[in-house]
Coordinates of C-alpha atoms and ligand atoms in Angstrom, one line a residue:
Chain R
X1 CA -14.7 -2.4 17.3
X2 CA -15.9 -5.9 18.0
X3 CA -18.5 -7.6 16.9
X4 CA -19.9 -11.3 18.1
X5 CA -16.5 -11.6 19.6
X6 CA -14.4 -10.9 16.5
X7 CA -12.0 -7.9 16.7
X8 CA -13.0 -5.7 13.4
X9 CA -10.5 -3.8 11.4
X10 CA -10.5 0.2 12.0
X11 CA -13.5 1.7 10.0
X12 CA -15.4 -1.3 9.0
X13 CA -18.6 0.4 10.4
X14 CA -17.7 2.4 7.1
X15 CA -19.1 -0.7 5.1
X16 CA -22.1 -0.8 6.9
X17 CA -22.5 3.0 5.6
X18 CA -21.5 1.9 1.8
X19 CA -24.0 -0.7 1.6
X20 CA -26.8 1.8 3.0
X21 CA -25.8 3.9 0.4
X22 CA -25.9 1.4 -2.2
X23 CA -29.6 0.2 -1.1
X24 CA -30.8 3.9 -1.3
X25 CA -29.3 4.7 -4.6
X26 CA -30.3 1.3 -6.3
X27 CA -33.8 2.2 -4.5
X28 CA -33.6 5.0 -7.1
X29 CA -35.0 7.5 -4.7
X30 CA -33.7 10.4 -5.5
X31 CA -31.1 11.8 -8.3
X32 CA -28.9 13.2 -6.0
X33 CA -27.8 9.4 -4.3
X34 CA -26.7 7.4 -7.1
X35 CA -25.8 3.5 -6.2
X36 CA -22.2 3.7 -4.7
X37 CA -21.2 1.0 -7.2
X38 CA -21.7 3.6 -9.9
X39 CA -20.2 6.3 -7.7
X40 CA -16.8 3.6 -7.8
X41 CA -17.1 2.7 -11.6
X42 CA -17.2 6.9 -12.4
X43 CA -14.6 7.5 -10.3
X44 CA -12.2 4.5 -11.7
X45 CA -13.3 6.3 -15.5
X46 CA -12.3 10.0 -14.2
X47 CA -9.1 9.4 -12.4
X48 CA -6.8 9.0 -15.5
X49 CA -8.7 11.6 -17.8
X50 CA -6.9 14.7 -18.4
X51 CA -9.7 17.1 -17.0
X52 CA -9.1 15.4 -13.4
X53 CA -5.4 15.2 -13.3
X54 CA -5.6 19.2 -14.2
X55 CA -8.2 19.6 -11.1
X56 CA -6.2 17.5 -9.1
X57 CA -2.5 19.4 -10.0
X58 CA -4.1 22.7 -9.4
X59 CA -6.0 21.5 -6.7
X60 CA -2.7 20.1 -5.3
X61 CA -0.7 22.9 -6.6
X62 CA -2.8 25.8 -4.3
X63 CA -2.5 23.4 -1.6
X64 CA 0.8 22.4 -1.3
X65 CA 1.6 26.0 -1.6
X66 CA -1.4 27.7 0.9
X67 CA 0.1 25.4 3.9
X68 CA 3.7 26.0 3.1
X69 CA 2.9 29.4 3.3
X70 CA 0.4 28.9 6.6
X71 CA 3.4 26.6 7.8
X72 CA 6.7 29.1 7.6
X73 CA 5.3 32.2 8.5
X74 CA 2.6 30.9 11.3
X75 CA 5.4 28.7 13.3
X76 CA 7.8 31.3 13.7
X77 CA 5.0 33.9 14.2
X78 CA 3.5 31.9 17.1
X79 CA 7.1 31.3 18.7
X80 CA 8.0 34.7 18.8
X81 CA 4.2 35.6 20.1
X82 CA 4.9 33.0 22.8
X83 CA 8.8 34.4 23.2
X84 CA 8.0 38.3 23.2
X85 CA 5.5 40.1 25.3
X86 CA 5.1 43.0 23.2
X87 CA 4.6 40.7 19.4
X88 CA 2.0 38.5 21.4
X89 CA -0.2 41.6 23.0
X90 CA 0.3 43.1 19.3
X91 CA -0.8 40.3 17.3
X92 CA -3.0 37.9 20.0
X93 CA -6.4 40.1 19.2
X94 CA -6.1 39.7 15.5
X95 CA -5.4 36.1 15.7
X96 CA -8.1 35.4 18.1
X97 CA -10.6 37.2 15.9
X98 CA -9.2 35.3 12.5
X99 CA -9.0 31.9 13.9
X100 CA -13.0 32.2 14.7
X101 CA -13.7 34.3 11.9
X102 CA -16.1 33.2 8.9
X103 CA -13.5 33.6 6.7
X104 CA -15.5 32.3 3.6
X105 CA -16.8 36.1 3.9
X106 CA -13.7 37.4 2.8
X107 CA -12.8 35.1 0.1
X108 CA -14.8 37.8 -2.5
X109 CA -12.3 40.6 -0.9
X110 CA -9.7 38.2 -1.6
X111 CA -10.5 38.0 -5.6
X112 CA -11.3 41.8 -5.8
X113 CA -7.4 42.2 -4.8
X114 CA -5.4 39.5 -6.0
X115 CA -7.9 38.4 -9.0
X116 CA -9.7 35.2 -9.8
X117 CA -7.0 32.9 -10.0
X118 CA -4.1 30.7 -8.1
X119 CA -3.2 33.3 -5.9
X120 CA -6.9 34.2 -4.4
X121 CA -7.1 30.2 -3.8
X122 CA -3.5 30.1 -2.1
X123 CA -4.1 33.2 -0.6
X124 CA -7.4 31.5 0.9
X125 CA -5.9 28.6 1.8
X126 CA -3.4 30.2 3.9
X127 CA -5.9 32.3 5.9
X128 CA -7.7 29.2 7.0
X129 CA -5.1 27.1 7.8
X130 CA -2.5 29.7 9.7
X131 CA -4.0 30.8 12.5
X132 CA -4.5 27.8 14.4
X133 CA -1.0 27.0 13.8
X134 CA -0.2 30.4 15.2
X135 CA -2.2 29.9 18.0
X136 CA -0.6 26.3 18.9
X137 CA 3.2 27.3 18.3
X138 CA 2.6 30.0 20.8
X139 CA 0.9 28.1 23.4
X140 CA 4.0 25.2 22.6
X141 CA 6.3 27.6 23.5
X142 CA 4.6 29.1 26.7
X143 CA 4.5 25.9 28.1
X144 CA 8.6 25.5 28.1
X145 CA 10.4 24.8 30.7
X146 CA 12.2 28.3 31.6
X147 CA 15.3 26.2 33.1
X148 CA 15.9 24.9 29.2
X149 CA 16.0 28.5 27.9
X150 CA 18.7 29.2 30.5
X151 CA 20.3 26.3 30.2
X152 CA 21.0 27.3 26.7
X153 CA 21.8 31.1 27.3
X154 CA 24.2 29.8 30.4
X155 CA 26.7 27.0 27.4
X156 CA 26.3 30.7 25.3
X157 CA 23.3 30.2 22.9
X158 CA 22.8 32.6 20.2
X159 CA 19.1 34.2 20.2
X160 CA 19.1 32.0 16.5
X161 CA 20.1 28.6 18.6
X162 CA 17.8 29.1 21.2
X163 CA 14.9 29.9 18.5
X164 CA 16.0 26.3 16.7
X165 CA 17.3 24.0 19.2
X166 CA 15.3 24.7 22.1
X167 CA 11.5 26.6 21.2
X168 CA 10.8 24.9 18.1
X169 CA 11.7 21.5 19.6
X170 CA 10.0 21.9 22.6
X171 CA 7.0 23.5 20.7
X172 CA 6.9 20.7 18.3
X173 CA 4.0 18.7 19.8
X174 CA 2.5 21.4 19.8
X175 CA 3.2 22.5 16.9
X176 CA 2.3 19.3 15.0
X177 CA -1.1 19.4 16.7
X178 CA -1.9 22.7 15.4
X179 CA -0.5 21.7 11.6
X180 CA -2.6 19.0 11.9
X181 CA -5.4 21.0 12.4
X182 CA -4.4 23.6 10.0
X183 CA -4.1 21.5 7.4
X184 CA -7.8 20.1 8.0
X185 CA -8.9 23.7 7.6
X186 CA -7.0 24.3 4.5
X187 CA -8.6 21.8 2.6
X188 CA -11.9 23.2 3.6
X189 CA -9.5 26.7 2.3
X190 CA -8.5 25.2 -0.8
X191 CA -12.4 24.0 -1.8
X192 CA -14.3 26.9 -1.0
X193 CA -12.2 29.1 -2.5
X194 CA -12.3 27.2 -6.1
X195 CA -16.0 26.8 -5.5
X196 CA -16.3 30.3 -5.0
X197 CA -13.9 31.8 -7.9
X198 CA -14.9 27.9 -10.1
X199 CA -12.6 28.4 -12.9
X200 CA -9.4 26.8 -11.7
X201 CA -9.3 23.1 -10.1
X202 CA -12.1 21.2 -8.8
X203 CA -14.3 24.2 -8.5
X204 CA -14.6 24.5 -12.4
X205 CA -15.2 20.6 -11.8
X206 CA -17.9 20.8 -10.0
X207 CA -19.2 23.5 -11.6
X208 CA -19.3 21.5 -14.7
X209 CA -20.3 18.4 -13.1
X210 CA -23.3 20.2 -10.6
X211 CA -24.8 22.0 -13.9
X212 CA -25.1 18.8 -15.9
X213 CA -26.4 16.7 -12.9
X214 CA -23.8 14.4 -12.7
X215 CA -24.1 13.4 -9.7
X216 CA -21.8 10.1 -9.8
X217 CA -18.3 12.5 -10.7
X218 CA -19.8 14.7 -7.8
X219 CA -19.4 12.1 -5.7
X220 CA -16.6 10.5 -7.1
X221 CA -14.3 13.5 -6.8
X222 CA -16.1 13.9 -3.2
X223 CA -14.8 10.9 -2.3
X224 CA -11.2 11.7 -3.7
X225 CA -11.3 14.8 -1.8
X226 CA -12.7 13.3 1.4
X227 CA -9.9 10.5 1.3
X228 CA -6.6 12.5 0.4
X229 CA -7.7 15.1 3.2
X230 CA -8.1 12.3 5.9
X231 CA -4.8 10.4 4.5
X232 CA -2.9 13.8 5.5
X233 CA -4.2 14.2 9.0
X234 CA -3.9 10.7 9.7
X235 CA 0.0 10.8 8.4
X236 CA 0.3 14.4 10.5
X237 CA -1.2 12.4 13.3
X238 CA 1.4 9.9 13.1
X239 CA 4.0 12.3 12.9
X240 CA 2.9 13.6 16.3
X241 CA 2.3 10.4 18.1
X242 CA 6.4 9.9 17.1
X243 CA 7.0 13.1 19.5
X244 CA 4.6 12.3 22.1
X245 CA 7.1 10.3 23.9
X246 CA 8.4 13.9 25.5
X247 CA 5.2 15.4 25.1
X248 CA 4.4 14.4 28.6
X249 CA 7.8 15.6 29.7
X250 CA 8.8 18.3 29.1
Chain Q
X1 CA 33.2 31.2 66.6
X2 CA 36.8 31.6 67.2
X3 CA 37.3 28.8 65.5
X4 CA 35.5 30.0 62.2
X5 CA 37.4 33.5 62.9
X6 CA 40.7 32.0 62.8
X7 CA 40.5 29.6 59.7
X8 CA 38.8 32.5 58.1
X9 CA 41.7 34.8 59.0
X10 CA 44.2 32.0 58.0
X11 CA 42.4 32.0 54.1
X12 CA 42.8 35.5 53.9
X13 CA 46.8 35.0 54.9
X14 CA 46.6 31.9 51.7
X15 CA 46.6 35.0 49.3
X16 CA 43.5 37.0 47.3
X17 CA 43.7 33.8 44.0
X18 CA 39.6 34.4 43.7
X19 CA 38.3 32.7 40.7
X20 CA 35.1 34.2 41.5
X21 CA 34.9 37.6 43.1
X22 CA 31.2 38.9 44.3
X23 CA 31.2 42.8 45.2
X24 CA 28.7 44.9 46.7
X25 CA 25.9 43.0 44.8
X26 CA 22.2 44.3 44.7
X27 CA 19.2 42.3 43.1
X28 CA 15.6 43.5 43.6
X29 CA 12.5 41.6 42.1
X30 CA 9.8 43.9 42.2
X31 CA 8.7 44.6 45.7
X32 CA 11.3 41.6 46.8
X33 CA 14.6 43.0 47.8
X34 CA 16.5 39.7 47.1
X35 CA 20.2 40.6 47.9
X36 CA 22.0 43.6 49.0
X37 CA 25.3 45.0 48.9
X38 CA 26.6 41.4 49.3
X39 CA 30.4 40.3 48.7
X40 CA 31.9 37.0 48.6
X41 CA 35.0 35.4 47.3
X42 CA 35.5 32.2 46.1
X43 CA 38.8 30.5 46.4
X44 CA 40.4 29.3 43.1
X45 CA 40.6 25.4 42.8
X46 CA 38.0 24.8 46.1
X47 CA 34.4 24.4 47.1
X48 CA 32.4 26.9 48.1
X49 CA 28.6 26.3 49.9
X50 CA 26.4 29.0 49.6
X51 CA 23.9 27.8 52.8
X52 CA 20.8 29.8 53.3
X53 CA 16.9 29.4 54.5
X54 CA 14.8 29.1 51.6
X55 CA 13.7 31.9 49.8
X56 CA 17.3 33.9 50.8
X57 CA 18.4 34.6 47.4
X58 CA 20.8 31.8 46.6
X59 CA 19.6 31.1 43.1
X60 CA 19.6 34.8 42.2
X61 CA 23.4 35.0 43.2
X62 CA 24.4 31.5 41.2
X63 CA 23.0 32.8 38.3
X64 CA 23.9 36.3 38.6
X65 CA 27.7 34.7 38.9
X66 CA 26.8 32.4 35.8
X67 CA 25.4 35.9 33.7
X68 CA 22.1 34.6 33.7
X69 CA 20.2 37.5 35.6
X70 CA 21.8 41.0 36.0
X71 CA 22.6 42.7 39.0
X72 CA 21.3 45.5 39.6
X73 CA 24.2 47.0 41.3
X74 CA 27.7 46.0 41.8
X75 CA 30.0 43.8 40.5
X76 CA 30.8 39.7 39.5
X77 CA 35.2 39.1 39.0
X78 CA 35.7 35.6 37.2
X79 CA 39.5 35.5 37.1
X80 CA 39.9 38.9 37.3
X81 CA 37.6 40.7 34.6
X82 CA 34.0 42.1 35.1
X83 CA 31.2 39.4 33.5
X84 CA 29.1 40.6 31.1
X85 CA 27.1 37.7 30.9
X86 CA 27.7 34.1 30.1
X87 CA 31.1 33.0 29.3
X88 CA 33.0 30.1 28.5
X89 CA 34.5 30.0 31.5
X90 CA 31.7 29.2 33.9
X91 CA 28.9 25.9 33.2
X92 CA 25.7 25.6 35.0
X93 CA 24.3 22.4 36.6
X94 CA 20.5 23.2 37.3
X95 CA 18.5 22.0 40.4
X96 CA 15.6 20.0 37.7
X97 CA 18.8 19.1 35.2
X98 CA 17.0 21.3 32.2
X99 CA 18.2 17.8 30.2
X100 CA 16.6 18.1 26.5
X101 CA 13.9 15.9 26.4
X102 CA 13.7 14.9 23.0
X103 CA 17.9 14.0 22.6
X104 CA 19.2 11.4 24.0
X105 CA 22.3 10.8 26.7
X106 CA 25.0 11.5 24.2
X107 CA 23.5 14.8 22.2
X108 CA 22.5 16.2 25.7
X109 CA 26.3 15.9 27.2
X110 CA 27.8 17.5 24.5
X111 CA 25.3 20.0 23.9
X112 CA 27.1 22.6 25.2
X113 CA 30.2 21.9 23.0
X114 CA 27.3 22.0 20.0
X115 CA 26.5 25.2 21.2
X116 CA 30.3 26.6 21.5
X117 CA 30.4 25.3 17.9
X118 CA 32.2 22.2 18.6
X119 CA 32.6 19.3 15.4
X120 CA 30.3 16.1 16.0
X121 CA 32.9 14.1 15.8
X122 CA 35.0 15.9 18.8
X123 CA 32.3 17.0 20.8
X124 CA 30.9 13.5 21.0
X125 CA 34.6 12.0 21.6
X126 CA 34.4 14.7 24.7
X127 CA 31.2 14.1 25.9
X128 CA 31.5 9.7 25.6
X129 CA 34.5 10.5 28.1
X130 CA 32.5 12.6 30.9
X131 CA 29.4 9.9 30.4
X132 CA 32.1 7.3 31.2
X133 CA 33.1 9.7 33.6
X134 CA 30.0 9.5 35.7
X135 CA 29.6 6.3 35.3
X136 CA 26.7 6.3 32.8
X137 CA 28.4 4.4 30.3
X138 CA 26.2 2.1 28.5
X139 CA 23.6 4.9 28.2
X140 CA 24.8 7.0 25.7
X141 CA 21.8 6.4 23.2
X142 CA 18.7 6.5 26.5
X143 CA 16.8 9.4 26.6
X144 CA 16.3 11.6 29.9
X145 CA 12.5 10.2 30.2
X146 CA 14.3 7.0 30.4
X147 CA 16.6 7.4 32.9
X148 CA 16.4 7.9 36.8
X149 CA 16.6 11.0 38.7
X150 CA 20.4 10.2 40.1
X151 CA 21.7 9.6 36.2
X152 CA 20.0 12.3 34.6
X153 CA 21.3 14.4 37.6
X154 CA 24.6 12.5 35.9
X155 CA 23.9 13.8 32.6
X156 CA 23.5 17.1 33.8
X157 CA 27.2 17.4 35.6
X158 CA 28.4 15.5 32.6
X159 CA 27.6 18.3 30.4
X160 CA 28.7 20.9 32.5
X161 CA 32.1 19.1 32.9
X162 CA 32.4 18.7 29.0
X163 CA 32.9 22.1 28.3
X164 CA 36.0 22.3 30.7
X165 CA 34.8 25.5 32.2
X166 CA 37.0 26.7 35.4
X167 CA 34.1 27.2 37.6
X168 CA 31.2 25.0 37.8
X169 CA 27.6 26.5 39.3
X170 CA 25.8 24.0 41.2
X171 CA 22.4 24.6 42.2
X172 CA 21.1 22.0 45.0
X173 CA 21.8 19.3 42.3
X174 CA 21.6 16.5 44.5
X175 CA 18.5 17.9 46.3
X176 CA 16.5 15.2 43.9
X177 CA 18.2 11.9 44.1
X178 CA 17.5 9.4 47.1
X179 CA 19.9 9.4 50.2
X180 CA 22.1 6.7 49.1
X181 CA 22.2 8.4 45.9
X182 CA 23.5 11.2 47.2
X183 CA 25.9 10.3 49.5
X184 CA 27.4 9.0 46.0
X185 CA 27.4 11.9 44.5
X186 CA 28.9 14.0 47.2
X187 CA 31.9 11.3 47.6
X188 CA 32.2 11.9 43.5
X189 CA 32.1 15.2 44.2
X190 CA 34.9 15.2 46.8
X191 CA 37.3 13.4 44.0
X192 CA 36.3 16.0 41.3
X193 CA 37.1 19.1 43.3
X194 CA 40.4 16.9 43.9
X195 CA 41.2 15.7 40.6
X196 CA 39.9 18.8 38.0
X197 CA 41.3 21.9 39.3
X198 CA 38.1 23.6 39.0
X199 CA 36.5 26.0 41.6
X200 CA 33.1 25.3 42.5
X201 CA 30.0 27.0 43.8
X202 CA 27.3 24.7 45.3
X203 CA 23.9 25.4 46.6
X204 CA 22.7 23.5 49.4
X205 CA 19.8 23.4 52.0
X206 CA 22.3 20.5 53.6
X207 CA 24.0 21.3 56.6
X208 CA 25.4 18.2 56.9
X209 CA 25.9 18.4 52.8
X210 CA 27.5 21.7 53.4
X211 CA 30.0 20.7 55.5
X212 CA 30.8 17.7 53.8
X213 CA 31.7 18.5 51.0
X214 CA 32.8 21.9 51.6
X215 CA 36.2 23.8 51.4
X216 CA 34.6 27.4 52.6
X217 CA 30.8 27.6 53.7
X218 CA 29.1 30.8 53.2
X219 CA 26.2 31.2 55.3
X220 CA 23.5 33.3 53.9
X221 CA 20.5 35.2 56.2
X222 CA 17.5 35.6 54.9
X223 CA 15.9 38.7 52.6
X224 CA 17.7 41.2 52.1
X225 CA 20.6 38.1 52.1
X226 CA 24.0 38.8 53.1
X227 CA 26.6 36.4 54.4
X228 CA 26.6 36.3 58.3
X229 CA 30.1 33.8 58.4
X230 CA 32.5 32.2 56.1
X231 CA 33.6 29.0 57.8
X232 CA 36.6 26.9 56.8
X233 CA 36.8 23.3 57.8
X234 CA 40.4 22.9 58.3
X235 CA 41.6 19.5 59.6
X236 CA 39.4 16.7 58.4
X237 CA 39.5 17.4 54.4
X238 CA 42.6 15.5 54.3
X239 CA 41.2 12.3 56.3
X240 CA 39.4 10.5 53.7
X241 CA 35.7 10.0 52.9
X242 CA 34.9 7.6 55.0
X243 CA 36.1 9.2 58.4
X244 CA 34.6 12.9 57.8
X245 CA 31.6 12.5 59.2
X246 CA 33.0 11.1 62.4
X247 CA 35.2 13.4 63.1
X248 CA 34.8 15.8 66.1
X249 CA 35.5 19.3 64.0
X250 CA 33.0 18.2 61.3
X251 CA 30.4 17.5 64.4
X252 CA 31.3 20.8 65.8
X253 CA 30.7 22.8 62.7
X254 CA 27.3 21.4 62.2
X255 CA 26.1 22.0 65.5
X256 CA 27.7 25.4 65.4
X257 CA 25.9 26.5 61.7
X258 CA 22.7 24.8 63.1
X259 CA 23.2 27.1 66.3
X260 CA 23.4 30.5 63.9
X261 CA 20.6 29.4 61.7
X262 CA 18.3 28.1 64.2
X263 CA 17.3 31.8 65.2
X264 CA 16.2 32.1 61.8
X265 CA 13.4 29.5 61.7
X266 CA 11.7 30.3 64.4
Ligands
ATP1 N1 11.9 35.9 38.8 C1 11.6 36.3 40.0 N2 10.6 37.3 40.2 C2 10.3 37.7 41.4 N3 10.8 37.3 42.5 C3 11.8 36.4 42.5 C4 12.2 35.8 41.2 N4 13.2 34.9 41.5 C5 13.3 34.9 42.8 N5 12.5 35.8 43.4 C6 12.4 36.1 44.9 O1 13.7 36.4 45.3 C7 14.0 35.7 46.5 C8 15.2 34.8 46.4 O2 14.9 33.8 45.5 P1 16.0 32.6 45.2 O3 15.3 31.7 44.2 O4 17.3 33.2 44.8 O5 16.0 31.9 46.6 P2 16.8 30.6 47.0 O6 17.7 31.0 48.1 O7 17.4 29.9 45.8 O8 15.7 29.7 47.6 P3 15.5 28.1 47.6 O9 16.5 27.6 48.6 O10 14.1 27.9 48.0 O11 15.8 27.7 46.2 C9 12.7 34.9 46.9 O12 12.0 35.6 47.9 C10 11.9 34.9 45.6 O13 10.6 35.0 45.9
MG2 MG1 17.1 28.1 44.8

């Protein structure tokens, strides 16, 4: 961005934002928009408590663990849906109607059967983020090049080689795109299923902050939220620009 | 044609040594009969063309000789035993190179020894040799997207040539590189067949190519494909590279393959 012929650092418009929002909530319109200043000065006081750094472990903890999960069994799910005719026409209908799926819906499910704890969130998490990876390994692989498969096959690749020398690498933009994406959706995982079951993390946060109107840690953790989830897909998006250079070809 | 009858007689009088031996081989696609009953041997140590209009199942035979594709009937001999698929003993070199886009010169060359469980250290002592070899020296740490069509073509025989297999598959691997380019590559190839005693099958749409380069030159006719005449060049192999394509029996063997296959395209 540009403006009056001086090049702008990325997301400076997000200034222009912050000072609207500090105008409306020194306006003192409304309870729910306090001044961002404040928002800044709460979030500073929570960071180091002992409250937040339990959220934010759990938080992490269900995270870390819901994508690992998503990330080990949907990659090598997707390659073999994009290797094998019979996995893919098995498993394609159910991962089409998942990956659209208002999965929020079955979070309740989710807690009836595994109880209201870590494993419901990690459980959630996962079912957000994996099937888009899924999806994306599998189109990865259906794009290779057949002559690389048989290359391998004719210098006497093992079925395991071919699965981790040539598909996964060939996938891997591919691949990358959809754990970007997955990962987006996770954190959307990871929040709505602490909001929904509120006792673990940042759910019983926000429960605790929401029912004593405190609108400036509302925000504050927000914010926390909003910034560690965009660090990790810019970072993934990094991580994928570094293959693009055979993206094109392949 | 008395020519060709002769010098095919006078291979048969040289003794059966077949590194390759093709025997009554079938291969249906579907609705596409692509070769039937079809037999052909391949000399040990030489150079054998397979020439055919497009579309007349050369492909399908190279890599039912490399163990890529079964047949669906008959037989494939590599010195002496029945192939059950892909061996050590044969190496590929594929029409679009099938180079691994995302490793460079050095890992793609020896990733054929990595794949026969070779250690780093050797394989890439190995594969630095055949990328000096082909004269790509200098390249070792470029990756294919950087490279042109002739080297990575380069890179593609390098590999194959690393894992000192005794027959080398060639499938039309110069059909991408520019004319100069190729006329390169088919000198090289002249010294190779010379210098490593390997036998080697090469796919051509090249007459000219063909003959060439050629020790034997197996002309295939279209679906169902089957070899119409083995030709054998005799007299100006020995000559030298620069004087093949002026002398009179290579001119006569062109004309005379262009004369069988001529019928065929129109
Ligand atoms: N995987 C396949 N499925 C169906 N048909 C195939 C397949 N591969 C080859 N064919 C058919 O078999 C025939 C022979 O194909 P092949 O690729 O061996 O020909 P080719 O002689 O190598 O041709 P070109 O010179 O154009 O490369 C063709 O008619 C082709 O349509
Ligand atoms: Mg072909």
């Amino acid at each position: 961005m540009t403006a009056f012929g001086i090049r702008l650092p990325a997301m400076s418009s997000l200034l222009i934002w912050g000072l609207l929002w500090e105008i409306v909530g020194q306006l003192d319109l409304t309870f729910f928009v306090p001044p961002l200043s404040q928002v800044f000065a709460t979030l500073f006081e929570i960071i180091g408590t002992p409250v937040f750094v339990k959220a934010l472990t759990e938080t992490a903890y269900a995270f870390v663990m819901g994508v690992f999960f998503a990330i080990v069994i949907g990659i090598p799910v997707g390659i073999l849906m994009g290797k094998s005719r019979i996995v893919d026409e098995l498993l394609l209908p159910w991962v089409n109607i998942f990956v659209s799926a208002p999965l929020t819906a079955l979070v309740p499910v989710l807690m009836v059967l595994f109880g209201f704890g870590l494993t419901s969130i990690i459980i959630t998490t996962t079912l957000f983020a994996i099937w888009i990876i899924i999806l994306n390994a599998r189109a990865g692989v259906r794009q290779i090049n057949r002559s690389l498969v048989e290359m391998a096959r004719s210098f006497g690749a093992t079925p395991l080689d071919a699965f981790t020398k040539i598909y996964f690498w060939a996938a891997l933009p591919e691949i990358l795109g959809g754990v970007r994406i997955g990962v987006i959706r996770a954190v959307k995982g990871v929040i709505i299923g602490q909001l929904l079951i509120s006792i673990v993390g940042f759910g019983a946060l926000f429960e605790l902050y929401a029912s004593n109107f405190l609108m400036g840690h509302f925000w504050a953790v927000l914010i926390i939220l909003f910034a560690l989830a965009f660090s990790i897909s810019e970072f993934l998006g990094y991580l994928e620009r570094k293959v693009a250079y055979y993206a094109a070809k392949r | 044609m008395s020519q060709t009858e002769s010098s095919f007689a006078g291979a048969q009088r040289l003794g059966p040594d077949s590194a390759v031996s093709v025997r009554g081989v079938s291969k249906t696609y579907g609705a596409v009969e692509a070769l039937r009953n079809m037999s052909l041997e391949f000399p040990r140590g030489q150079l054998t063309s397979l020439l055919g209009p497009s579309g007349c199942g050369k492909t399908t035979l190279l890599k039912i000789i490399a163990g890529l594709i079964p047949a669906d009937e008959g037989e494939v001999e590599v010195n002496g035993t029945k192939i059950a698929g892909p061996g050590n003993d044969r190496a590929f070199v594929f029409q679009d190179f099938a180079l691994l886009p995302w490793a460079n010169v050095l890992r793609n060359v020896a990733f054929g020894l990595e794949l026969r469980g070779v250690a780093k250290s050797e394989r890439e002592a190995v594969a630095e040799r055949y990328i000096r070899n082909v004269g790509l020296a200098g390249f070792e740490k470029s990756f294919p997207h950087e490279l042109s069509g002739g080297m990575r073509q380069r890179v593609g025989l390098a590999r194959a040539l690393s894992v000192n297999a005794d027959v080398l598959l060639l499938d039309e691997p110069f059909s991408a590189v520019d004319e100069q380019t190729r006329r390169k590559f088919q000198e090289d190839l002249l010294a190779l067949v010379a210098n490593e005693n390997k036998t080697f099958i090469f796919v051509t749409h090249s007459i000219e190519e063909a003959v060439y380069v050629s020790d034997q030159i197996a002309i295939l006719l279209a679906r169902p494909s089957r070899v119409s005449e083995i030709i054998r060049p005799s007299s100006f192999r020995e000559k030298g590279v620069e004087n093949i394509r002026r002398d009179p029996e290579y001119l006569d063997i062109v004309d005379q393959i262009w004369a069988s296959l001529r019928s065929y395209v129109e």
